Amino acid sequence: VREGLRAYRLISAMWIRSTLAYRVSFAMTVFGTLLVTGLDFVAILLMFSQVDVLGGYTLPEVAFLYGLSATAFGIADLTIGSAGRLGSRVRDGTLDTLLVRPAPVLAQVAADRFALRRLGRITQGALVLGWSLVALDIDWTPGRVLMVPVTLLCGGAIFSAVFVAGAAFQFVAQDASEVQSAFTYGGQTLLQYPPTVFGRELVRGVTFVFPVAFVNWVPASYVLGRPYPLGLPRWAAFTSPLVALACCALAGLAWRTGLRSYRSTGS
Amino acid sequence: VATAAGVFTNTVFGLILVYTYLALWDERPHLGGYDQAQAVSFVWLGQALYATLAIQGGGFETELMERIRTGDVAIDLYRPVDLQLWWLAHDLGRALFQLVGRGVIPFAFGALVFPTALPDDPVTWLAFLVAVVLAMIVSFGIRFLVALSGFWLLDGTGALQAMVVTGIFCSGMTLPLNAFPGPLGEVVRALPWAAQLQMPADLLMGETGPLSAFAFQAVWAVALLAAGRLLQGAATRRVVVQGG
């Protein structure tokens, strides 16, 4: 693991240096990313220009959900999002190059073309989150205060696990980065809206089967003092770290299986 | 496989949007003149036409830009066919394939699972198909202009990014244009992006007559193609092609 982290640090540092070689272009792309990701929040604002509550949630509450989900997703996307491009490496056979290097493949894949511009997404999510914290009227107990950073970290870990599992799936499917984005971007979009909006089966699915609900819905309902639609007990909010851990373990297992089953394209 | 993956993604996003729209229209019935069934239909139409209209890019424009950057476009200009028409034919072919390959399944899924407001008279469907073809041409016109900017900018990343942002927002993919508030709504409804998704959808659901929809789309299609022609003329006359 130490070796992997070292490789990850070295490769990402290399990519950061190469991006910073063109500073203006870098600044523009960060700004561009910020705008693009900001658009879905603008859509929420537009909706709230027509209504006062959506699914029983007010604008600051939805912004809180949005901020948590977007920031957690941004963290995962920055650290490990490059793994989504694994499919093209499998297809053209360049993965072989990574296999012969004396560093863990996952670290290399995750740091491949490390895109610092994804800071734009984190910044945008954090801005919305910050605004919502100011606008919300919450009775801040120590548990609730602690819940916010813990949620961000666990959310980042859960999304990272989804990214890795998706990459592992691409060993088999090769050209299925779109399926992966259905789970990653789709999951993130889903979590921007209150759980009360969605059908019961869907909420059940993302809570127990594909547990992205622990990225923000479950912990946020604790912080906001709202009952979770499925009638989960209040202590469920504190299980996010366990869920995150389980997700990472499963993703790691999937990755290993995927990597073992890898056969090069040959010539 | 890529097409199947795309179909899956469109279905997932469609589901998410449908639920949020249902909540929105629950709160404000008849928002923008739509009822719930119409809002749902709008979502699935959007997902079905998403790839066809290349709202998030992914059509010919990246290829043309790359050819401009490398100088290969010089070969295209030699060909005994017109540059604009060549790429128009190329892009319409792609759009038609994606309409069948990526559009039909998410749309059928949506129409079966949720209550939708679709007409049962074939003439409206025929008019809808005409509107979709016009929308394809408008979409091409916009992307052709963006691609030609490569003659001056060389690196088109920024222009493409701007195109995606405005495309998603102004075409109504995030929220139907008739639900946009006040003056902002009036502006976006007059822009060419409104001809892409909003017009065919309104036509299909009987919110607008075929003649006014066709006229709106045709005006923008002609204007954009003419602008593309002018820009192409300027580019071929003035710009030195990259090459080695």
XYZ file of C-alpha atoms in Angstrom:
511
model
C 0.000 0.000 0.000
C 2.837 2.427 0.879
C 4.441 1.698 -2.420
C 1.146 2.317 -4.188
C 0.636 5.666 -2.483
C 4.165 6.684 -3.429
C 3.597 5.759 -7.061
C 0.277 7.575 -6.987
C 1.923 10.706 -5.565
C 4.736 10.680 -8.094
C 2.504 10.150 -11.122
C -0.062 12.719 -10.078
C 2.693 15.233 -9.294
C 4.006 14.716 -12.795
C 0.603 15.399 -14.326
C 0.087 18.447 -12.136
C 3.418 19.883 -13.282
C 2.490 19.252 -16.891
C -0.922 20.944 -16.505
C 0.556 23.942 -14.750
C 2.919 24.487 -17.655
C 0.054 26.348 -19.358
C -1.311 28.424 -16.529
C -3.905 30.457 -18.409
C -5.320 27.398 -20.096
C -5.440 25.667 -16.717
C -7.240 28.559 -15.064
C -9.742 28.641 -17.914
C -10.495 24.941 -17.726
C -10.952 25.058 -13.943
C -13.335 27.958 -14.413
C -15.072 26.100 -17.230
C -15.514 22.988 -15.084
C -16.915 25.153 -12.323
C -19.476 26.610 -14.724
C -20.475 23.282 -16.224
C -20.983 21.619 -12.882
C -22.705 24.740 -11.574
C -25.398 24.402 -14.207
C -27.267 21.635 -12.461
C -27.482 23.854 -9.420
C -28.821 26.648 -11.615
C -31.492 24.184 -12.731
C -32.413 23.631 -9.081
C -32.531 27.398 -8.544
C -34.831 27.727 -11.553
C -37.120 25.072 -10.122
C -37.235 26.926 -6.835
C -38.082 30.144 -8.650
C -41.392 28.415 -9.375
C -41.967 26.578 -6.097
C -41.125 27.045 -2.425
C -40.596 23.406 -1.501
C -39.656 20.350 -3.504
C -40.599 17.021 -1.990
C -41.126 18.898 1.294
C -37.568 20.274 1.300
C -36.743 23.978 1.137
C -34.035 25.487 -1.045
C -31.316 25.626 1.670
C -32.031 22.000 2.547
C -31.771 20.882 -1.063
C -28.612 22.987 -1.377
C -27.225 21.143 1.647
C -27.902 17.785 -0.040
C -26.454 19.105 -3.277
C -23.329 20.496 -1.603
C -22.602 17.246 0.235
C -23.121 15.088 -2.830
C -21.219 17.360 -5.236
C -18.232 17.820 -2.921
C -17.993 14.121 -2.072
C -18.259 13.273 -5.743
C -15.645 15.907 -6.575
C -13.215 14.381 -4.095
C -13.661 10.923 -5.589
C -13.513 12.255 -9.129
C -10.267 14.111 -8.435
C -8.484 11.267 -6.702
C -9.632 8.268 -8.694
C -11.910 9.440 -11.518
C -9.239 8.737 -14.147
C -9.843 5.042 -13.590
C -12.955 5.492 -15.722
C -10.746 5.598 -18.793
C -9.542 2.051 -18.183
C -11.824 0.720 -20.924
C -9.898 2.443 -23.701
C -6.614 1.148 -22.257
C -7.973 -2.381 -22.256
C -9.174 -1.983 -25.821
C -5.942 -0.660 -27.310
C -3.721 -2.811 -25.145
C -1.772 0.002 -23.481
C -2.673 -1.494 -20.109
C 0.162 -3.953 -20.682
C 2.651 -1.119 -20.201
C 1.219 -0.466 -16.758
C 1.377 -4.139 -15.838
C 5.129 -4.408 -16.342
C 5.904 -1.356 -14.219
C 6.954 -2.037 -10.630
C 3.971 -0.240 -9.068
C 0.389 -1.294 -8.281
C -1.800 -1.004 -11.378
C -4.664 0.621 -9.503
C -2.401 3.453 -8.341
C -1.156 3.967 -11.872
C -4.611 3.913 -13.398
C -6.016 6.283 -10.788
C -3.203 8.784 -11.230
C -3.191 8.490 -15.006
C -3.785 11.965 -16.518
C -4.467 13.277 -13.039
C -6.800 16.188 -13.774
C -6.289 19.018 -11.347
C -9.050 20.941 -13.145
C -11.504 18.736 -11.263
C -10.824 21.058 -8.342
C -13.468 23.160 -10.082
C -16.126 20.632 -9.139
C -15.045 20.456 -5.506
C -14.933 24.237 -5.289
C -18.402 24.563 -6.724
C -19.831 21.902 -4.403
C -18.128 23.458 -1.407
C -19.493 26.905 -2.268
C -23.057 25.593 -2.376
C -22.498 23.635 0.820
C -21.084 26.706 2.543
C -24.027 28.825 1.478
C -26.509 26.205 2.661
C -24.822 25.989 6.072
C -25.210 29.754 6.460
C -28.795 29.766 5.209
C -29.965 26.751 7.199
C -31.367 27.174 10.652
C -29.985 24.122 12.442
C -29.691 23.387 16.110
C -25.975 22.522 16.045
C -25.059 19.731 18.433
C -21.497 18.303 18.460
C -22.790 15.193 16.711
C -24.277 17.233 13.890
C -21.162 19.386 13.478
C -18.980 16.293 13.298
C -21.350 14.636 10.863
C -20.622 17.138 8.054
C -16.877 16.442 7.507
C -17.343 12.730 8.232
C -20.092 12.604 5.607
C -17.859 14.276 3.028
C -15.053 11.777 3.637
C -17.314 8.725 3.657
C -19.181 10.007 0.620
C -15.885 10.456 -1.193
C -14.908 6.914 -0.250
C -18.222 5.443 -1.425
C -18.019 7.226 -4.768
C -14.372 6.130 -5.116
C -15.484 2.546 -4.576
C -18.073 2.989 -7.326
C -15.378 4.326 -9.654
C -13.068 1.387 -8.926
C -15.853 -1.162 -9.280
C -16.815 0.465 -12.565
C -13.215 0.250 -13.757
C -13.121 -3.421 -12.782
C -16.291 -3.973 -14.772
C -14.562 -2.520 -17.821
C -12.070 -5.382 -17.819
C -15.021 -7.524 -18.835
C -17.128 -5.105 -20.824
C -14.304 -3.049 -22.399
C -16.510 -0.346 -23.868
C -18.903 0.399 -21.085
C -17.736 3.700 -19.648
C -21.305 4.890 -20.237
C -22.672 2.292 -17.827
C -20.194 3.545 -15.301
C -21.341 7.120 -15.750
C -24.913 5.993 -15.179
C -23.841 4.907 -11.696
C -21.366 7.691 -10.898
C -22.905 10.785 -12.481
C -26.366 9.293 -12.226
C -25.855 8.588 -8.532
C -24.587 12.084 -7.954
C -27.529 13.668 -9.769
C -29.963 11.479 -7.854
C -28.539 12.527 -4.506
C -28.919 16.218 -5.311
C -32.657 15.905 -4.819
C -34.488 14.974 -1.631
C -35.204 11.265 -1.095
C -38.883 12.087 -0.657
C -39.087 12.916 -4.357
C -38.339 9.407 -5.545
C -40.314 6.203 -5.608
C -40.006 3.899 -2.604
C -38.413 1.082 -4.584
C -35.755 3.388 -5.953
C -34.932 4.726 -2.478
C -34.795 1.190 -1.142
C -32.482 0.184 -3.981
C -29.977 2.957 -3.419
C -30.059 2.427 0.338
C -29.645 -1.324 0.641
C -28.431 -2.631 -2.716
C -26.327 0.150 -4.197
C -25.802 2.113 -0.988
C -25.071 5.602 -2.326
C -27.822 6.904 -0.035
C -25.155 6.879 2.680
C -23.223 9.538 0.749
C -25.654 12.216 1.890
C -29.320 11.232 2.235
C -29.012 9.217 5.420
C -26.489 11.449 7.253
C -28.205 14.626 6.032
C -31.564 13.528 7.369
C -29.846 13.256 10.746
C -28.309 16.733 10.477
C -31.518 18.284 9.187
C -33.558 16.440 11.802
C -35.881 14.889 9.256
C -37.092 11.302 9.290
C -35.581 9.177 6.540
C -38.319 7.909 4.195
C -37.691 4.226 4.869
C -38.031 4.684 8.604
C -34.377 3.892 9.289
C -33.416 4.387 12.931
C -31.543 7.588 13.766
C -28.298 5.782 14.519
C -28.187 4.617 10.895
C -26.588 7.976 10.082
C -23.510 6.910 12.024
C -23.021 3.757 9.955
C -21.739 5.704 6.924
C -18.076 4.898 7.700
C -18.923 1.190 7.898
C -20.816 1.325 4.631
C -17.914 3.174 3.030
C -15.480 0.570 4.311
C -17.610 -2.295 3.016
C -17.942 -0.614 -0.366
C -14.190 -0.121 -0.646
C -13.542 -3.748 0.310
C -16.026 -5.016 -2.274
C -14.601 -2.692 -4.922
C -11.093 -3.897 -4.117
C -12.236 -7.482 -4.524
C -13.916 -6.680 -7.822
C -10.754 -4.934 -9.000
C -8.599 -7.948 -8.173
C -10.952 -10.306 -9.965
C -11.060 -7.999 -12.955
C -7.308 -7.634 -13.142
C -6.803 -11.401 -12.866
C -9.194 -12.030 -15.715
C -7.417 -9.522 -17.947
C -6.136 -10.929 -21.204
C -4.298 -8.545 -23.439
C -5.743 -7.701 -26.836
C -2.858 -9.505 -28.506
C -1.791 -8.687 -31.998
C -21.934 -2.527 -26.653
C -21.383 1.230 -26.521
C -24.905 1.783 -27.820
C -26.393 -0.551 -25.206
C -24.417 1.236 -22.511
C -25.707 4.567 -23.765
C -29.287 3.330 -23.733
C -28.853 2.234 -20.126
C -27.417 5.614 -19.119
C -30.240 7.530 -20.808
C -32.791 5.358 -19.035
C -31.212 5.935 -15.616
C -31.016 9.696 -16.102
C -34.545 9.719 -17.446
C -35.782 7.994 -14.291
C -34.092 10.526 -12.024
C -35.445 13.475 -13.984
C -38.947 12.022 -14.136
C -39.168 11.789 -10.361
C -37.904 15.339 -9.826
C -40.301 16.696 -12.438
C -43.172 14.785 -10.879
C -42.355 16.428 -7.544
C -42.052 19.822 -9.207
C -45.337 19.528 -11.069
C -46.956 18.141 -7.944
C -46.058 21.389 -6.216
C -47.007 23.575 -9.154
C -49.577 21.899 -11.411
C -49.649 23.283 -14.961
C -46.207 24.844 -14.633
C -45.338 26.219 -18.051
C -48.644 24.950 -19.394
C -47.675 21.286 -19.027
C -49.490 18.761 -16.909
C -47.602 15.926 -15.194
C -47.983 13.478 -18.057
C -46.611 16.045 -20.483
C -43.651 16.801 -18.228
C -42.890 13.072 -18.061
C -43.157 12.753 -21.833
C -40.793 15.685 -22.178
C -38.163 13.913 -20.075
C -38.257 10.763 -22.166
C -38.247 12.708 -25.408
C -35.185 14.545 -24.143
C -33.382 11.334 -23.247
C -34.351 9.770 -26.568
C -33.098 12.720 -28.610
C -30.053 13.393 -26.415
C -27.556 11.450 -28.506
C -29.260 12.210 -31.816
C -29.057 15.950 -31.358
C -25.526 15.625 -29.896
C -26.521 18.063 -27.177
C -23.433 17.125 -25.198
C -21.303 17.087 -28.338
C -20.074 13.798 -29.723
C -21.022 14.417 -33.318
C -18.722 15.267 -36.197
C -17.409 18.496 -34.654
C -14.506 16.995 -32.708
C -13.324 15.208 -35.849
C -13.567 18.295 -38.036
C -11.748 20.364 -35.417
C -8.994 17.790 -35.253
C -8.695 17.893 -39.047
C -8.469 21.670 -38.942
C -5.796 21.491 -36.267
C -3.683 18.933 -38.085
C -4.224 20.541 -41.482
C -5.996 17.502 -42.924
C -8.877 19.808 -43.723
C -6.875 20.897 -46.773
C -7.620 17.482 -48.271
C -11.312 17.927 -47.540
C -11.275 21.266 -49.324
C -9.755 19.597 -52.399
C -12.620 17.145 -52.654
C -15.164 17.738 -55.396
C -17.889 18.100 -52.764
C -18.735 21.012 -50.576
C -17.272 20.948 -47.040
C -20.493 21.918 -45.306
C -22.693 19.488 -47.230
C -20.164 16.691 -46.778
C -20.284 17.005 -43.022
C -24.028 17.619 -42.999
C -24.558 14.277 -44.758
C -22.084 12.634 -42.385
C -23.808 14.025 -39.320
C -27.370 13.309 -40.459
C -26.380 9.686 -40.948
C -25.037 9.508 -37.406
C -28.117 11.248 -36.041
C -30.509 8.860 -37.779
C -28.618 5.842 -36.489
C -28.659 7.171 -32.945
C -32.331 8.023 -33.182
C -33.065 4.347 -33.810
C -30.231 2.848 -31.784
C -30.305 5.032 -28.716
C -33.639 6.777 -28.829
C -36.287 4.104 -29.198
C -35.565 1.935 -26.157
C -35.413 4.617 -23.420
C -38.500 6.204 -24.932
C -40.427 2.928 -25.042
C -39.378 2.178 -21.466
C -40.569 5.577 -20.293
C -43.858 5.359 -22.152
C -44.583 1.905 -20.734
C -43.649 2.584 -17.112
C -44.990 6.106 -16.637
C -48.199 7.769 -17.781
C -47.287 9.895 -20.796
C -49.182 12.317 -22.980
C -48.589 10.922 -26.447
C -50.986 11.343 -29.364
C -52.420 8.330 -31.125
C -52.950 10.002 -34.462
C -50.250 9.140 -37.020
C -50.227 12.571 -38.667
C -48.875 14.187 -35.495
C -46.161 11.543 -35.276
C -45.246 12.203 -38.881
C -45.062 15.930 -38.189
C -42.940 15.129 -35.140
C -40.471 13.190 -37.287
C -40.198 16.124 -39.678
C -39.539 18.391 -36.701
C -36.828 16.011 -35.461
C -35.078 16.126 -38.831
C -35.237 19.930 -38.774
C -33.858 19.825 -35.233
C -30.962 17.690 -36.480
C -30.160 20.330 -39.109
C -30.294 23.150 -36.541
C -28.048 21.121 -34.252
C -25.637 20.584 -37.129
C -25.664 24.298 -37.939
C -24.634 25.227 -34.410
C -21.889 22.628 -34.218
C -20.565 23.483 -37.679
C -20.065 27.092 -36.572
C -18.285 25.919 -33.426
C -16.062 23.571 -35.412
C -15.115 26.298 -37.899
C -13.956 28.480 -35.026
C -11.037 26.058 -34.989
C -9.618 27.842 -38.054
C -8.922 30.833 -35.844
C -8.605 29.327 -32.383
C -6.748 26.111 -33.357
C -7.488 24.536 -29.984
C -11.207 24.049 -29.735
C -11.528 22.732 -26.188
C -12.890 25.987 -24.811
C -15.345 26.497 -27.663
C -16.608 22.932 -27.323
C -17.039 23.347 -23.600
C -19.030 26.531 -24.102
C -21.155 24.727 -26.680
C -21.964 21.895 -24.285
C -22.897 24.267 -21.478
C -25.217 26.406 -23.555
C -26.553 23.330 -25.344
C -27.644 21.483 -22.223
C -29.061 24.544 -20.590
C -30.777 26.295 -23.495
C -32.222 23.186 -25.124
C -34.291 22.358 -22.081
C -32.443 19.221 -21.006
C -32.327 20.423 -17.397
C -35.767 22.010 -17.295
C -38.320 22.437 -20.102
C -37.950 25.892 -21.583
C -41.591 26.779 -20.956
C -40.943 26.367 -17.224
C -38.204 29.007 -17.250
C -39.325 32.091 -15.354
C -40.001 35.550 -16.788
C -37.817 37.293 -19.366
C -35.162 34.545 -19.182
C -37.787 32.146 -20.475
C -38.690 34.427 -23.351
C -35.033 34.723 -24.365
C -34.249 30.980 -24.296
C -37.451 30.180 -26.142
C -36.329 32.406 -29.024
C -32.800 31.009 -29.291
C -31.912 28.291 -31.823
C -31.553 25.672 -29.089
C -35.304 25.878 -28.568
C -35.662 24.375 -32.044
C -33.890 21.211 -30.942
C -35.929 19.603 -28.188
C -38.668 22.032 -27.191
C -40.242 22.373 -30.639
C -40.521 18.668 -31.496
C -41.794 17.945 -27.981
C -44.386 20.715 -28.054
C -45.468 19.610 -31.480
C -45.911 16.006 -30.409
C -47.913 16.943 -27.352
C -50.095 19.389 -29.242
C -48.813 22.488 -27.464
C -47.984 24.147 -30.748
C -49.162 23.804 -34.326
C -46.913 22.125 -36.883
C -46.691 25.168 -39.142
C -45.366 27.590 -36.531
C -42.945 24.945 -35.204
C -41.632 24.168 -38.686
C -41.313 27.862 -39.466
C -39.336 28.552 -36.283
C -37.031 25.616 -36.920
C -36.606 26.331 -40.620
C -35.731 29.978 -40.017
C -33.008 28.993 -37.586
C -31.788 26.153 -39.801
C -31.460 28.459 -42.799
C -29.862 31.238 -40.742
C -27.323 28.887 -39.162
C -26.463 27.167 -42.426
C -26.038 30.541 -44.114
C -23.801 31.746 -41.301
C -21.809 28.533 -41.619
C -21.436 29.147 -45.340
C -20.212 32.718 -44.795
C -17.763 31.607 -42.139
C -16.540 28.774 -44.324
C -15.957 31.235 -47.155
C -14.038 33.565 -44.873
C -12.000 30.695 -43.473
C -10.987 29.266 -46.826
C -10.115 32.652 -48.258
C -8.209 34.151 -45.381
C -6.804 31.455 -43.171
C -3.583 29.633 -43.834
C -4.090 25.956 -43.217
C -1.818 24.283 -40.714
C 0.560 21.816 -42.176
C 4.096 20.693 -42.494
